[in-house]
Amino acid sequence: MAARSPRSHQPGVEREADLRRLRDLLRSAILRGTFPGGVLPTEAELMASYGATRATVRETLAVLRREGLIDRRPGVGTHVVVKAVMTQLVEAHGVEPPGQESLLNRRLRARELDRSMIPLPHLAADRLGVPAGVPCLRLEYVSLFGDEPHGMATNYVLNPEAGRMRDQPFVHDWYALLNEAGVGYEQSEFVCGCAPADAATAALLGIAEGSPLITIEQVISDASGRPFNLAYIHVRGDRFLFVSSAARRH
């Protein structure tokens, strides 16, 4: 006798898995702008396309609505209400020139929250390999695309780079600021994770407290390999998508 699936006696578990899979498929399509005119298929079309029950389709759409990705109105249908921006990861590192349509091609605006010369905190000093308490520039800002916040960052910058950036107007993205201040850089390292938004960050980014954020700890180094910039970055995953591709070497 053939072995039965371990899930065959767990209909609730199987239903949750079906919901998760359909949610992942639809969320990806929504954020990528797949649906023409931003209009999702009808419930009947989704049921037929994905072999899902009506209850699963409705619950999935309810989840996406709670996440703020879609809106549903009787007689109108289901519409996408967000537009995420896709950026190549190599451009996000700042080591490749941004493409013509890149978000990092002066399409962002910066709203400064803090620009202060402070003693470098101990844990930041450990990451940058310098003694704690040396002077540094702390520059914190919200990154805007149009009028919508996409992320925020807190940067700790060492001298002499800090001196060049201290009074430089901050208009667009971080790399534009470095370039305009005459700060050279050659290396960028990301450590990526995810964390729920605290109340203060949520208010700055226009999201609900507890919403998931992409977290990035970045270290930027100069041509000699000396780290001079440590950043803690929080990005809205429903507005900003990173694209990374790789190929095997033969």
Tab-separated table of C-alpha atoms in Angstrom:
chain	number	residue	atom	x	y	z
A	1	MET	CA	0.000	0.000	0.000
A	2	ALA	CA	1.339	3.442	-0.929
A	3	ALA	CA	2.306	5.669	1.962
A	4	ARG	CA	-0.186	8.414	2.669
A	5	SER	CA	0.838	12.014	2.874
A	6	PRO	CA	1.471	13.102	6.477
A	7	ARG	CA	-0.832	16.040	5.784
A	8	SER	CA	-3.786	13.898	4.666
A	9	HIS	CA	-5.129	13.811	8.233
A	10	GLN	CA	-4.499	17.546	8.774
A	11	PRO	CA	-6.926	19.489	6.573
A	12	GLY	CA	-6.376	22.659	8.583
A	13	VAL	CA	-2.631	22.524	8.012
A	14	GLU	CA	-3.130	21.927	4.296
A	15	ARG	CA	-5.544	24.843	4.032
A	16	GLU	CA	-3.062	27.165	5.756
A	17	ALA	CA	-0.368	26.031	3.334
A	18	ASP	CA	-2.644	26.720	0.347
A	19	LEU	CA	-3.354	30.211	1.701
A	20	ARG	CA	0.354	30.904	2.245
A	21	ARG	CA	1.288	29.790	-1.255
A	22	LEU	CA	-1.433	31.835	-2.940
A	23	ARG	CA	-0.527	34.855	-0.796
A	24	ASP	CA	3.124	34.598	-1.838
A	25	LEU	CA	2.225	34.330	-5.539
A	26	LEU	CA	-0.190	37.253	-5.474
A	27	ARG	CA	2.003	39.464	-3.281
A	28	SER	CA	4.947	39.028	-5.638
A	29	ALA	CA	2.786	39.792	-8.675
A	30	ILE	CA	1.322	42.874	-6.977
A	31	LEU	CA	4.697	44.320	-5.989
A	32	ARG	CA	6.137	43.610	-9.429
A	33	GLY	CA	3.251	45.404	-11.152
A	34	THR	CA	2.166	42.278	-13.012
A	35	PHE	CA	-1.585	42.939	-13.210
A	36	PRO	CA	-2.622	45.169	-16.152
A	37	GLY	CA	-4.036	48.448	-14.900
A	38	GLY	CA	-3.544	47.237	-11.349
A	39	VAL	CA	-6.723	45.148	-11.527
A	40	LEU	CA	-6.606	41.662	-10.023
A	41	PRO	CA	-8.509	38.720	-11.527
A	42	THR	CA	-11.947	37.954	-10.130
A	43	GLU	CA	-12.406	35.444	-7.324
A	44	ALA	CA	-13.695	32.879	-9.829
A	45	GLU	CA	-10.660	33.415	-12.063
A	46	LEU	CA	-8.270	33.028	-9.131
A	47	MET	CA	-10.061	29.846	-8.038
A	48	ALA	CA	-9.726	28.393	-11.536
A	49	SER	CA	-6.122	29.516	-12.065
A	50	TYR	CA	-4.748	28.251	-8.756
A	51	GLY	CA	-7.113	25.394	-7.924
A	52	ALA	CA	-8.064	27.167	-4.714
A	53	THR	CA	-11.347	27.172	-2.866
A	54	ARG	CA	-13.418	30.334	-2.660
A	55	ALA	CA	-12.731	30.522	1.084
A	56	THR	CA	-8.958	30.366	0.490
A	57	VAL	CA	-9.120	33.051	-2.217
A	58	ARG	CA	-11.198	35.377	-0.044
A	59	GLU	CA	-8.994	34.911	3.007
A	60	THR	CA	-5.859	35.500	0.925
A	61	LEU	CA	-7.286	38.728	-0.495
A	62	ALA	CA	-8.263	39.804	3.021
A	63	VAL	CA	-4.659	39.287	4.171
A	64	LEU	CA	-3.317	41.361	1.265
A	65	ARG	CA	-5.844	44.073	2.007
A	66	ARG	CA	-4.780	44.217	5.666
A	67	GLU	CA	-1.195	44.570	4.468
A	68	GLY	CA	-2.246	47.653	2.494
A	69	LEU	CA	-1.452	46.164	-0.911
A	70	ILE	CA	-4.953	46.036	-2.419
A	71	ASP	CA	-8.388	47.568	-2.077
A	72	ARG	CA	-11.660	45.722	-2.691
A	73	ARG	CA	-14.956	47.414	-3.504
A	74	PRO	CA	-18.276	45.797	-4.410
A	75	GLY	CA	-19.093	46.288	-8.069
A	76	VAL	CA	-15.612	47.687	-8.761
A	77	GLY	CA	-13.318	44.748	-8.096
A	78	THR	CA	-9.907	44.333	-6.511
A	79	HIS	CA	-7.257	46.933	-7.282
A	80	VAL	CA	-3.573	47.319	-6.423
A	81	VAL	CA	-2.919	50.391	-4.268
A	82	VAL	CA	0.890	50.237	-4.025
A	83	LYS	CA	3.763	50.526	-6.423
A	84	ALA	CA	7.061	49.064	-5.329
A	85	VAL	CA	10.360	50.143	-6.864
A	86	MET	CA	12.869	47.490	-7.937
A	87	THR	CA	16.564	48.284	-7.543
A	88	GLN	CA	19.554	46.167	-8.468
A	89	LEU	CA	21.422	45.176	-5.311
A	90	VAL	CA	24.751	46.221	-6.825
A	91	GLU	CA	23.314	49.735	-7.310
A	92	ALA	CA	21.988	49.748	-3.745
A	93	HIS	CA	25.564	49.099	-2.603
A	94	GLY	CA	26.613	52.232	-4.459
A	95	VAL	CA	29.502	50.548	-6.271
A	96	GLU	CA	27.910	50.641	-9.745
A	97	PRO	CA	26.575	53.753	-11.501
A	98	PRO	CA	22.756	53.782	-11.337
A	99	GLY	CA	20.797	53.144	-14.522
A	100	GLN	CA	18.681	55.811	-16.178
A	101	GLU	CA	15.494	54.587	-14.487
A	102	SER	CA	17.118	53.662	-11.187
A	103	LEU	CA	15.676	55.011	-7.974
A	104	LEU	CA	19.246	55.997	-7.082
A	105	ASN	CA	19.550	58.259	-10.104
A	106	ARG	CA	18.535	61.373	-8.163
A	107	ARG	CA	14.896	60.292	-7.985
A	108	LEU	CA	14.813	60.200	-4.183
A	109	ARG	CA	14.512	63.077	-1.727
A	110	ALA	CA	16.041	63.174	1.721
A	111	ARG	CA	14.305	64.603	4.782
A	112	GLU	CA	16.904	65.127	7.479
A	113	LEU	CA	16.093	64.189	11.054
A	114	ASP	CA	19.491	64.846	12.646
A	115	ARG	CA	22.930	66.093	11.601
A	116	SER	CA	25.276	66.319	14.593
A	117	MET	CA	28.941	65.903	15.466
A	118	ILE	CA	29.014	63.463	18.391
A	119	PRO	CA	31.452	61.089	20.127
A	120	LEU	CA	31.331	57.764	18.284
A	121	PRO	CA	29.334	55.197	20.316
A	122	HIS	CA	31.203	52.145	21.564
A	123	LEU	CA	29.423	49.532	19.431
A	124	ALA	CA	29.762	51.676	16.310
A	125	ALA	CA	33.467	52.060	17.073
A	126	ASP	CA	33.829	48.276	17.192
A	127	ARG	CA	32.324	47.970	13.703
A	128	LEU	CA	34.541	50.702	12.270
A	129	GLY	CA	37.704	49.567	14.050
A	130	VAL	CA	38.483	52.837	15.821
A	131	PRO	CA	38.477	53.937	19.482
A	132	ALA	CA	35.134	54.814	21.002
A	133	GLY	CA	34.526	58.507	21.538
A	134	VAL	CA	36.347	59.833	18.478
A	135	PRO	CA	34.400	62.616	16.737
A	136	CYS	CA	31.927	61.460	14.114
A	137	LEU	CA	29.067	62.857	12.074
A	138	ARG	CA	25.685	61.332	12.892
A	139	LEU	CA	23.339	61.932	9.974
A	140	GLU	CA	19.841	60.515	10.155
A	141	TYR	CA	17.205	60.900	7.460
A	142	VAL	CA	14.027	59.592	5.860
A	143	SER	CA	14.233	58.677	2.186
A	144	LEU	CA	11.252	59.844	0.117
A	145	PHE	CA	10.085	58.823	-3.340
A	146	GLY	CA	7.716	61.566	-4.338
A	147	ASP	CA	5.987	62.334	-1.068
A	148	GLU	CA	6.030	58.748	0.181
A	149	PRO	CA	8.625	57.502	2.682
A	150	HIS	CA	10.449	54.356	1.564
A	151	GLY	CA	13.040	54.024	4.329
A	152	MET	CA	15.144	55.701	6.968
A	153	ALA	CA	18.791	55.494	7.935
A	154	THR	CA	21.162	56.506	10.713
A	155	ASN	CA	24.759	57.015	9.563
A	156	TYR	CA	27.940	57.376	11.613
A	157	VAL	CA	30.736	58.923	9.523
A	158	LEU	CA	34.371	59.301	10.610
A	159	ASN	CA	36.762	62.145	9.796
A	160	PRO	CA	38.052	63.357	7.405
A	161	GLU	CA	34.923	62.362	5.449
A	162	ALA	CA	32.679	63.756	8.172
A	163	GLY	CA	34.266	67.189	7.807
A	164	ARG	CA	33.519	67.256	4.087
A	165	MET	CA	29.906	66.186	4.612
A	166	ARG	CA	29.065	68.268	7.648
A	167	ASP	CA	27.711	71.269	5.747
A	168	GLN	CA	27.016	69.693	2.350
A	169	PRO	CA	23.329	70.077	1.346
A	170	PHE	CA	21.554	66.708	1.396
A	171	VAL	CA	19.051	66.639	-1.473
A	172	HIS	CA	18.802	63.176	-3.034
A	173	ASP	CA	20.228	59.785	-1.985
A	174	TRP	CA	23.207	58.920	0.232
A	175	TYR	CA	25.597	58.197	-2.637
A	176	ALA	CA	24.770	61.480	-4.323
A	177	LEU	CA	25.626	63.204	-1.041
A	178	LEU	CA	28.983	61.382	-0.825
A	179	ASN	CA	29.833	62.305	-4.396
A	180	GLU	CA	28.813	65.944	-4.003
A	181	ALA	CA	30.891	66.204	-0.817
A	182	GLY	CA	33.931	64.815	-2.645
A	183	VAL	CA	34.017	61.634	-0.560
A	184	GLY	CA	35.527	58.662	-2.371
A	185	TYR	CA	34.515	55.107	-1.560
A	186	GLU	CA	35.326	51.700	-3.018
A	187	GLN	CA	33.666	49.006	-0.916
A	188	SER	CA	30.203	48.443	0.536
A	189	GLU	CA	29.063	45.599	2.797
A	190	PHE	CA	25.448	44.749	3.652
A	191	VAL	CA	24.177	42.599	6.509
A	192	CYS	CA	20.446	42.167	5.839
A	193	GLY	CA	17.673	41.063	8.153
A	194	CYS	CA	14.102	41.836	9.110
A	195	ALA	CA	12.524	43.471	12.154
A	196	PRO	CA	9.113	44.822	13.206
A	197	ALA	CA	8.743	48.591	13.102
A	198	ASP	CA	8.770	50.296	16.478
A	199	ALA	CA	6.266	53.082	17.113
A	200	ALA	CA	8.635	55.944	16.264
A	201	THR	CA	9.938	54.360	13.048
A	202	ALA	CA	6.425	53.371	11.998
A	203	ALA	CA	5.250	56.965	12.388
A	204	LEU	CA	8.132	58.263	10.253
A	205	LEU	CA	7.501	55.698	7.512
A	206	GLY	CA	3.721	55.933	7.502
A	207	ILE	CA	3.080	52.304	8.456
A	208	ALA	CA	1.498	50.440	11.349
A	209	GLU	CA	3.598	49.632	14.395
A	210	GLY	CA	4.879	46.074	14.091
A	211	SER	CA	4.956	46.108	10.281
A	212	PRO	CA	7.917	44.127	8.894
A	213	LEU	CA	10.910	46.143	7.712
A	214	ILE	CA	13.990	45.094	5.797
A	215	THR	CA	16.977	45.964	7.981
A	216	ILE	CA	20.409	46.640	6.548
A	217	GLU	CA	23.634	47.262	8.429
A	218	GLN	CA	26.037	48.837	5.949
A	219	VAL	CA	29.750	49.563	6.188
A	220	ILE	CA	31.354	51.715	3.483
A	221	SER	CA	35.140	51.754	3.064
A	222	ASP	CA	37.608	53.885	1.125
A	223	ALA	CA	40.108	52.752	-1.509
A	224	SER	CA	42.548	51.560	1.138
A	225	GLY	CA	39.889	49.357	2.768
A	226	ARG	CA	39.456	51.675	5.760
A	227	PRO	CA	35.826	51.671	6.989
A	228	PHE	CA	34.551	55.209	7.515
A	229	ASN	CA	30.743	54.954	7.339
A	230	LEU	CA	28.426	52.735	9.390
A	231	ALA	CA	24.705	52.876	8.628
A	232	TYR	CA	21.603	51.292	10.115
A	233	ILE	CA	18.908	51.296	7.457
A	234	HIS	CA	15.212	50.378	7.704
A	235	VAL	CA	13.399	49.845	4.409
A	236	ARG	CA	9.723	49.293	3.653
A	237	GLY	CA	9.489	45.923	1.952
A	238	ASP	CA	6.146	46.882	0.395
A	239	ARG	CA	7.726	49.805	-1.431
A	240	PHE	CA	11.307	48.756	-2.151
A	241	LEU	CA	12.470	45.516	-3.781
A	242	PHE	CA	16.110	44.492	-4.168
A	243	VAL	CA	17.081	42.494	-7.249
A	244	SER	CA	20.197	40.329	-7.211
A	245	SER	CA	21.347	37.873	-9.857
A	246	ALA	CA	24.390	35.644	-10.152
A	247	ALA	CA	25.798	33.090	-12.549
A	248	ARG	CA	28.119	30.152	-12.030
A	249	ARG	CA	31.706	30.650	-13.115
A	250	HIS	CA	33.184	28.043	-15.444
